[in-house]
GROMACS .gro file of C-alpha atoms in nm:
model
  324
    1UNK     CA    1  -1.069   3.270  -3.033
    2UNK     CA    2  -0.686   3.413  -3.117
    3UNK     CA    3  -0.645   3.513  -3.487
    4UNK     CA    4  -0.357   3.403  -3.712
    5UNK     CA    5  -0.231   3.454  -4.072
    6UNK     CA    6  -0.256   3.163  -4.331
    7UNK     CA    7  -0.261   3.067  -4.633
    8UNK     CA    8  -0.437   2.819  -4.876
    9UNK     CA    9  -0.243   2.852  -5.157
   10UNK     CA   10   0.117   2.976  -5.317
   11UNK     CA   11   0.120   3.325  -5.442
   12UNK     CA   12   0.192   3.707  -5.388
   13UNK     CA   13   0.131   3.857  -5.059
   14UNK     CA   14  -0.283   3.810  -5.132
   15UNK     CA   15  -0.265   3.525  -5.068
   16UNK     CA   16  -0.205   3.545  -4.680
   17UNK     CA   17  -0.544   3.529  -4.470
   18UNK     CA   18  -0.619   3.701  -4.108
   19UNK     CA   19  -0.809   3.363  -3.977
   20UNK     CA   20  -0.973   3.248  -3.621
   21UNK     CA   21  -0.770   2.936  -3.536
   22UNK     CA   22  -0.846   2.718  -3.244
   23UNK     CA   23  -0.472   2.617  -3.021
   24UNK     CA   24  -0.537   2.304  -2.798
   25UNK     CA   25  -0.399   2.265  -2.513
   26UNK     CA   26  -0.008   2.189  -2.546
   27UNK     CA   27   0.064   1.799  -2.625
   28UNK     CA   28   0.322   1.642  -2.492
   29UNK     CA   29   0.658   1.815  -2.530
   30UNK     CA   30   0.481   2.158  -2.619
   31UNK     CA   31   0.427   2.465  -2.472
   32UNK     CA   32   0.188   2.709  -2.532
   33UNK     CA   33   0.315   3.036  -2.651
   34UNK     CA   34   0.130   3.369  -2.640
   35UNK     CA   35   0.330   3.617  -2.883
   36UNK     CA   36   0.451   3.961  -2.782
   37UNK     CA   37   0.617   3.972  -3.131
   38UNK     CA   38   0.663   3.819  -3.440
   39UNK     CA   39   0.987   3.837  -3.676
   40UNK     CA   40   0.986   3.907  -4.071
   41UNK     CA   41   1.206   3.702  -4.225
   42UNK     CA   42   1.282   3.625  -4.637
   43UNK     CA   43   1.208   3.304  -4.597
   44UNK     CA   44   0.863   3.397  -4.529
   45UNK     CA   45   0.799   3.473  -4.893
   46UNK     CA   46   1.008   3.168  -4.998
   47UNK     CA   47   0.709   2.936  -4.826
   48UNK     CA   48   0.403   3.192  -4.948
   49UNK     CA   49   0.541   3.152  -5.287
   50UNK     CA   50   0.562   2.800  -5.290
   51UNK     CA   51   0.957   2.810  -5.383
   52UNK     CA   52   1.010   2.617  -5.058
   53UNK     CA   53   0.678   2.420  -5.065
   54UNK     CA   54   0.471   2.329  -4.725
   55UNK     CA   55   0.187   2.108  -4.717
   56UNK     CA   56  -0.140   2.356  -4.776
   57UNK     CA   57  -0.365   2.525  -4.579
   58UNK     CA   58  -0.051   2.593  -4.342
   59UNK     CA   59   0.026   2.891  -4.104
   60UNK     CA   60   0.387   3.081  -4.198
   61UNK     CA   61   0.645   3.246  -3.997
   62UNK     CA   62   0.938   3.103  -3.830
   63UNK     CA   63   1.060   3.369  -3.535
   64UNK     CA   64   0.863   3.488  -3.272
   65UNK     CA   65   0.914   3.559  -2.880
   66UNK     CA   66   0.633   3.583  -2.578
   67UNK     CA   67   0.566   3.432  -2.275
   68UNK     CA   68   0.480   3.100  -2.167
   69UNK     CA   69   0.087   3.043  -2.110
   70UNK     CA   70   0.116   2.665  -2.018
   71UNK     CA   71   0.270   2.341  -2.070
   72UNK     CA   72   0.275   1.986  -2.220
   73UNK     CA   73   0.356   1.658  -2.002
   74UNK     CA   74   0.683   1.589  -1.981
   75UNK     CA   75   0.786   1.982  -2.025
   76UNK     CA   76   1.060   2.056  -1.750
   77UNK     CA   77   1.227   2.335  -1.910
   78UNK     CA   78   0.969   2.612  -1.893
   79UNK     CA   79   0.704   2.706  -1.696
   80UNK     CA   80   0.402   2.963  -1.759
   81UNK     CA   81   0.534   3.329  -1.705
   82UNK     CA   82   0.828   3.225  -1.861
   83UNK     CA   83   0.975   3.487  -2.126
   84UNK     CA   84   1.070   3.273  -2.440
   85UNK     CA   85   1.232   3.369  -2.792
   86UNK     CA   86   1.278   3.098  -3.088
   87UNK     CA   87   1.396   3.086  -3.458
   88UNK     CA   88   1.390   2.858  -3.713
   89UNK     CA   89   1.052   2.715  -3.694
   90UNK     CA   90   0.820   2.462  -3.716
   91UNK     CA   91   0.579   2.737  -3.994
   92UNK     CA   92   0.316   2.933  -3.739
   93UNK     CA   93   0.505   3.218  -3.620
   94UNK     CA   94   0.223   3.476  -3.780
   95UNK     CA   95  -0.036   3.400  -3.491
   96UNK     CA   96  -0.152   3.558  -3.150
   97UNK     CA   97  -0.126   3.240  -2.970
   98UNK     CA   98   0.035   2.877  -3.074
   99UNK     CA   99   0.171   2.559  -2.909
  100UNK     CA  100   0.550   2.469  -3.048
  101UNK     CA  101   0.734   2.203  -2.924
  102UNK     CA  102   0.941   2.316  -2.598
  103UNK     CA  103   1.321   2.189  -2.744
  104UNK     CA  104   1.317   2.447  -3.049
  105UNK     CA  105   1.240   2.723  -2.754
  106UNK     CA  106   1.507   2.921  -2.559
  107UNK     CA  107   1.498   3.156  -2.277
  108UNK     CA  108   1.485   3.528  -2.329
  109UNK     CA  109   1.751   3.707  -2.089
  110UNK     CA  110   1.530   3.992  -1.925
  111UNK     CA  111   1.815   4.271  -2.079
  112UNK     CA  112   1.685   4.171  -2.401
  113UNK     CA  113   1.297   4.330  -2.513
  114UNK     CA  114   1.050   4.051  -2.682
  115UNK     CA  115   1.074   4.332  -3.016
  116UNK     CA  116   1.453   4.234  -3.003
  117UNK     CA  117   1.397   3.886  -2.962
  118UNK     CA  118   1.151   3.851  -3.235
  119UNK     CA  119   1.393   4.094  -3.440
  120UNK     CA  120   1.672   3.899  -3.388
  121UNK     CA  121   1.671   3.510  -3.317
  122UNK     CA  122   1.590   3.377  -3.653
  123UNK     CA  123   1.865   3.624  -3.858
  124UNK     CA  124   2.122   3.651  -3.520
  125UNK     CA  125   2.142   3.259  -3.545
  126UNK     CA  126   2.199   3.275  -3.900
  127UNK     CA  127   2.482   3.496  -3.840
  128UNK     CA  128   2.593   3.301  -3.587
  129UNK     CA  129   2.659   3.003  -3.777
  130UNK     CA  130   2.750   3.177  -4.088
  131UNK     CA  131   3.026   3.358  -3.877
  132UNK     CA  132   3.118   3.084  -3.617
  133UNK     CA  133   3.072   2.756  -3.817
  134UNK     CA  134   3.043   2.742  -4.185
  135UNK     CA  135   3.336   2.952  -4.216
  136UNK     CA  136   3.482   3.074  -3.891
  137UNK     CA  137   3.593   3.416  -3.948
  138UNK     CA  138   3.955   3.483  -3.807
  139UNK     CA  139   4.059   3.835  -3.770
  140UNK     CA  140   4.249   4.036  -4.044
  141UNK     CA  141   3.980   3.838  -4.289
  142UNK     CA  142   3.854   4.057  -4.546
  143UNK     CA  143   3.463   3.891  -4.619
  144UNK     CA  144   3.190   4.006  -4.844
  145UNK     CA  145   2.813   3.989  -4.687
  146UNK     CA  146   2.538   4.085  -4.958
  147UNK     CA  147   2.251   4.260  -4.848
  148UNK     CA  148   2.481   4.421  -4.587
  149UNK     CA  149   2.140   4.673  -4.495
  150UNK     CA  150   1.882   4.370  -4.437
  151UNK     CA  151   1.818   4.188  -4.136
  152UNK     CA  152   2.120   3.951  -4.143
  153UNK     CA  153   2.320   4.165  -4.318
  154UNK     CA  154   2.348   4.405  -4.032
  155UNK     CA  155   2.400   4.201  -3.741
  156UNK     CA  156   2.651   3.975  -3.917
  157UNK     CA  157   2.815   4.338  -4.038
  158UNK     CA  158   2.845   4.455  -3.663
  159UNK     CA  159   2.938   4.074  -3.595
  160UNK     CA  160   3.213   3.998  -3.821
  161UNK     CA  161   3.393   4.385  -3.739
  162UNK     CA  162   3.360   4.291  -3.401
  163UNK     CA  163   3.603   3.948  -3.505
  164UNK     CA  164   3.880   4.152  -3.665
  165UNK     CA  165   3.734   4.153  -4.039
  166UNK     CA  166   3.708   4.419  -4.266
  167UNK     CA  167   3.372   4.389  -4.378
  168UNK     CA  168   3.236   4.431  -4.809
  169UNK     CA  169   2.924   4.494  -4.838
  170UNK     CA  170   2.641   4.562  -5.117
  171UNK     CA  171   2.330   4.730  -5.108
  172UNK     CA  172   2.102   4.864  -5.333
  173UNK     CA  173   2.104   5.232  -5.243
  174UNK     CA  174   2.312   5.552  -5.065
  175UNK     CA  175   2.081   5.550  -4.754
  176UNK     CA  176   2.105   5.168  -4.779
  177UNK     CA  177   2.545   5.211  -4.766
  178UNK     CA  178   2.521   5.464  -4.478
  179UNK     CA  179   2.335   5.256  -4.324
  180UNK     CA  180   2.549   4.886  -4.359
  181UNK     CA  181   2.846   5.145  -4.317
  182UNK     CA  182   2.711   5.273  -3.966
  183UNK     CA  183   2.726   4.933  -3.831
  184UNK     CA  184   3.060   4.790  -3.947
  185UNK     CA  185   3.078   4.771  -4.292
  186UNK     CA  186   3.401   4.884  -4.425
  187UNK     CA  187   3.299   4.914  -4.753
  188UNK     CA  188   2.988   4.965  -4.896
  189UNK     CA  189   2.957   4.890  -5.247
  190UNK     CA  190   2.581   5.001  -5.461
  191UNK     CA  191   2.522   4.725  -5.682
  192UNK     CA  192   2.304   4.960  -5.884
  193UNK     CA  193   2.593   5.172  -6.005
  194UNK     CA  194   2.920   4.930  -5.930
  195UNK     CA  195   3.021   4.587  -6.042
  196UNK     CA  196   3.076   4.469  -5.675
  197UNK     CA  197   3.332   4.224  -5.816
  198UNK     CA  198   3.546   4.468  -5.956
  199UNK     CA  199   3.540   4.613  -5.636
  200UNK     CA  200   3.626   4.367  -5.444
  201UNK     CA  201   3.939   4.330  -5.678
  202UNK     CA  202   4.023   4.654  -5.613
  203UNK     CA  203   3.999   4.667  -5.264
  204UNK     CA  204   4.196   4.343  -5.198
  205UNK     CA  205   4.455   4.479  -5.400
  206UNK     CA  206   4.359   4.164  -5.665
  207UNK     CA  207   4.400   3.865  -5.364
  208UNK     CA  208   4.015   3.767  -5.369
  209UNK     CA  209   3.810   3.687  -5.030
  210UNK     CA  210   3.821   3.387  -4.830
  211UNK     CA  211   3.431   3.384  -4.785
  212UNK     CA  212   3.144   3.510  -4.937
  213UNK     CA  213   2.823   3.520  -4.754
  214UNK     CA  214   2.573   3.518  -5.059
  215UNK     CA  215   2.151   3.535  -4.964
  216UNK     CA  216   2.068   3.700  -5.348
  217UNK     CA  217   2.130   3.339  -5.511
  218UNK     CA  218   2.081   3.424  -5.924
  219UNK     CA  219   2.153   3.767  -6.005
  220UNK     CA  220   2.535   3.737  -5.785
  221UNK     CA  221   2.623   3.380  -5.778
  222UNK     CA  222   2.891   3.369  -6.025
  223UNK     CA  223   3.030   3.695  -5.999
  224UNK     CA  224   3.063   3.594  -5.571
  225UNK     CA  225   3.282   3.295  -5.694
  226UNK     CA  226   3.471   3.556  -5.918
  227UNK     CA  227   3.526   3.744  -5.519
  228UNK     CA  228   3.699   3.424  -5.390
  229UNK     CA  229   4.067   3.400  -5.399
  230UNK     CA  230   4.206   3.021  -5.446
  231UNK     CA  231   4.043   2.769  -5.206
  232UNK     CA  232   3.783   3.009  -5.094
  233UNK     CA  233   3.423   2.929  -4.946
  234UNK     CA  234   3.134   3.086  -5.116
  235UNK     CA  235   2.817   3.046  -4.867
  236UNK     CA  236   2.490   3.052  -5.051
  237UNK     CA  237   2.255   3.060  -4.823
  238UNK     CA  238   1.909   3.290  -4.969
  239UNK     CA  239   1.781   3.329  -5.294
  240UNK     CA  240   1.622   3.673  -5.307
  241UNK     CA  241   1.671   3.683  -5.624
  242UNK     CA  242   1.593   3.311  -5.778
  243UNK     CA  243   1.753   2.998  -5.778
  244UNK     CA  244   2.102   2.929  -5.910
  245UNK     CA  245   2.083   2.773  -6.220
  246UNK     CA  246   2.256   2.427  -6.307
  247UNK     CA  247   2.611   2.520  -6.328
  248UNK     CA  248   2.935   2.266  -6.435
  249UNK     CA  249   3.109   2.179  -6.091
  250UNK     CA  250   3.432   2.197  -6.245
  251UNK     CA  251   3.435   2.564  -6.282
  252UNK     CA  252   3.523   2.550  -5.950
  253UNK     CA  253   3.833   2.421  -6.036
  254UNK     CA  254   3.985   2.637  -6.274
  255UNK     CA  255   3.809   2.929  -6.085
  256UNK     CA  256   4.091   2.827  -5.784
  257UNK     CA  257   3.980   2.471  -5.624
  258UNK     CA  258   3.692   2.703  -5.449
  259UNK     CA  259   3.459   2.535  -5.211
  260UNK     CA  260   3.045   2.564  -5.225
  261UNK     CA  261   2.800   2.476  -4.981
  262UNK     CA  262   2.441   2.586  -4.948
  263UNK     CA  263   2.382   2.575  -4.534
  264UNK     CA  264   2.057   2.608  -4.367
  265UNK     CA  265   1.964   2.693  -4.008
  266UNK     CA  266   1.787   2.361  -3.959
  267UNK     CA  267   2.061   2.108  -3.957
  268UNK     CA  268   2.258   2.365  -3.767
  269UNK     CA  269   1.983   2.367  -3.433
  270UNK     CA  270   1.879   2.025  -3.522
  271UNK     CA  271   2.064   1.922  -3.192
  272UNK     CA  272   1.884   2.117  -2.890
  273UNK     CA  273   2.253   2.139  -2.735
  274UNK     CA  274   2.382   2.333  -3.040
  275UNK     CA  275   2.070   2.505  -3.080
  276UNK     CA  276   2.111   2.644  -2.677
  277UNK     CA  277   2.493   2.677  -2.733
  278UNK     CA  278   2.451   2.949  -3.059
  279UNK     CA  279   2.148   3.146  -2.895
  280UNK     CA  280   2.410   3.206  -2.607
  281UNK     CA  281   2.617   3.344  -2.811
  282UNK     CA  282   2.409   3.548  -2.948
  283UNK     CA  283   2.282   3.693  -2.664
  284UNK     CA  284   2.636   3.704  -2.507
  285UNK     CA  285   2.717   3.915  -2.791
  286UNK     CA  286   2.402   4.164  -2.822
  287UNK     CA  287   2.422   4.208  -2.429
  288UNK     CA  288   2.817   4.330  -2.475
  289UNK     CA  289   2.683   4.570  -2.690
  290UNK     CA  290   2.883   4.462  -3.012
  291UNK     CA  291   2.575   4.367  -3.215
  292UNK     CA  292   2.261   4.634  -3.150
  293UNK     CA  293   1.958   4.478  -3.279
  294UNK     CA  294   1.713   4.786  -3.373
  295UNK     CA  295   1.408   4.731  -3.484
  296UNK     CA  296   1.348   4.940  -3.842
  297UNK     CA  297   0.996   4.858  -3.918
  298UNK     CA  298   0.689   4.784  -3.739
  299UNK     CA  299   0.353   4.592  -3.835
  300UNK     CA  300  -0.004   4.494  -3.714
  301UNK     CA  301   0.009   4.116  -3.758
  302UNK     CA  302  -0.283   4.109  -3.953
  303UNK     CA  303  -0.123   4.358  -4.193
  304UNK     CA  304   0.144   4.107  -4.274
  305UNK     CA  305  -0.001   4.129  -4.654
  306UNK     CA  306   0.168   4.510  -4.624
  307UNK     CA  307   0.507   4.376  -4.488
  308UNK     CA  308   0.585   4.111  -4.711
  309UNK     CA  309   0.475   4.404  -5.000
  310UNK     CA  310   0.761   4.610  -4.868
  311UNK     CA  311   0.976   4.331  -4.794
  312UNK     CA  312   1.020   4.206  -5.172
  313UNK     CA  313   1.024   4.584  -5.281
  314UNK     CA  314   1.346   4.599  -5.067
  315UNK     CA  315   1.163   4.896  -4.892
  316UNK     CA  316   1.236   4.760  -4.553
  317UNK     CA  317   1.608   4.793  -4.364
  318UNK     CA  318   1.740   4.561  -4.116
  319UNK     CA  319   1.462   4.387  -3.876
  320UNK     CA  320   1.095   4.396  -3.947
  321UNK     CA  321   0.839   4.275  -3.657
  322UNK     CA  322   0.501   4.217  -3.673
  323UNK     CA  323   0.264   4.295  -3.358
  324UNK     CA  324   0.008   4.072  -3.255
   0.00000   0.00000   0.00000
């Protein structure tokens, strides 16, 4: 019987449980999906938590890639063999074998390892939309991206260089700024020992950003919308570090006539055309070789307790898999 993390109720990583489950054959519209790899994502601890609540007992994990072991009627897409790659979810990721339903599933060019896909489809799409669609970045932008070391932070780095941006970024340490700074971040700031804001001032010669990508959520919010110059976009789209408290909407008037919005990678790959269109990008873009996905950290599945440990200590860099 295949294994699989889960959890019976919100908490700190103790709460996750190495469990025998028992995966039917695929309904209708499924496949059956036996993981090479699994991705680590923040959002993981969001649902363990409970600050994004799931109905309980219920598997976690959103990103994962393997290969086909069978298929549900009506499935024309795929067939057993096939090498597969997905982001975004239905919760479930953290197993050895599941069923998922075929349209959230995309093909896994062979160039492209199942460590990379599992390291990169659920944060690469993020990037992608962040980048492409929320606010399209336009070269000779200057953008800020928080958490320029973590796993978004470093392919939307290499991402938004590779559009013609000059890329802000903050992280928490030196090794953390070589590090953002080695894959296309212009300018590393260490929110432990700089007031990124004042930074950005600095650097933009007092003009302000036209986007700010913002995954921290409490502890940055309003010094972000302090980033923007008038009619900028900040793009809240984590909350590492808590919720944003209630805040009077018409600060965002006097702060410039700034635009909010709080996107999420569902209603982006709600449509299975959209969600096929940005994966295609993505790996268009990691195949050209101007966005390397490395791999940072490595895990036994059933160690996941461990990884999402070092995960909220911020002891982890760019991707995290775990290994069934």
């Amino acid at each position: 019987m295949p294994n699989a993390i889960r959890f019976h109720q919100t908490g700190g990583p103790e709460v996750l449980q190495w469990e025998d489950v028992d995966v039917p054959a695929p309904a209708a519209g499924e496949v059956r999906l036996r993981h090479h790899a699994v991705g680590l994502n923040y959002i993981d601890t969001y649902h363990r938590s409970g600050l994004y609540p799931v109905p309980l007992p219920s598997g976690i994990g959103v990103e994962g890639a393997g290969v086909v072991e069978a298929v549900g009627e009506g499935v024309s897409d795929f067939a057993p063999g096939d090498r597969v790659a997905y982001g975004g979810g239905p919760l479930g990721a953290y197993s050895e074998v599941r069923n998922i339903p075929a349209h959230r599933v995309v093909k896994l060019p062979d160039a492209i390892s199942f460590e990379q896909g599992a390291a990169m489809m659920l944060q690469g799409l993020t990037a992608q939309y962040l980048l492409r669609r929320t606010y399209r970045v336009q070269p000779g932008d200057t953008v800020l991206i928080h958490a320029a070391a973590g796993g978004v932070g470093l392919i939307a780095c290499q991402w938004a260089k590779a559009l013609g941006a000059t890329v802000i970024g903050t992280v928490g340490s030196d090794e953390k700024a070589r590090l953002a700074q080695a894959h296309g971040c212009d300018h590393p700031i260490v929110y432990t020992r700089e007031n990124f804001a004042e930074r950005v001032r600095e650097i933009t010669g007092g003009a302000g950003l036209p986007v700010v990508y913002d995954s921290i959520g409490k502890d940055t919010f309003m010094d972000s919308l302090g980033c923007l110059r008038p009619l900028g976009m900040m793009v809240l789209f984590g909350a590492a570090s808590g919720p944003v408290p209630p805040f009077d909407l018409s600060l965002l008037n006097t702060m410039g006539s700034l635009y909010i919005t709080r996107p999420g990678i569902a209603a982006y790959t709600a449509k299975r055309e959209d969600l096929v269109a940005m994966a295609d990008e993505l790996f268009e873009v990691v195949g050209s070789g101007k966005v390397r996905i490395e791999v940072n950290q490595r895990y036994q599945l059933k160690d996941a307790m461990l990884a999402h440990r070092d995960l909220e200590a911020r002891r982890t860099t760019g991707s995290t898999i775990l290994l069934p």
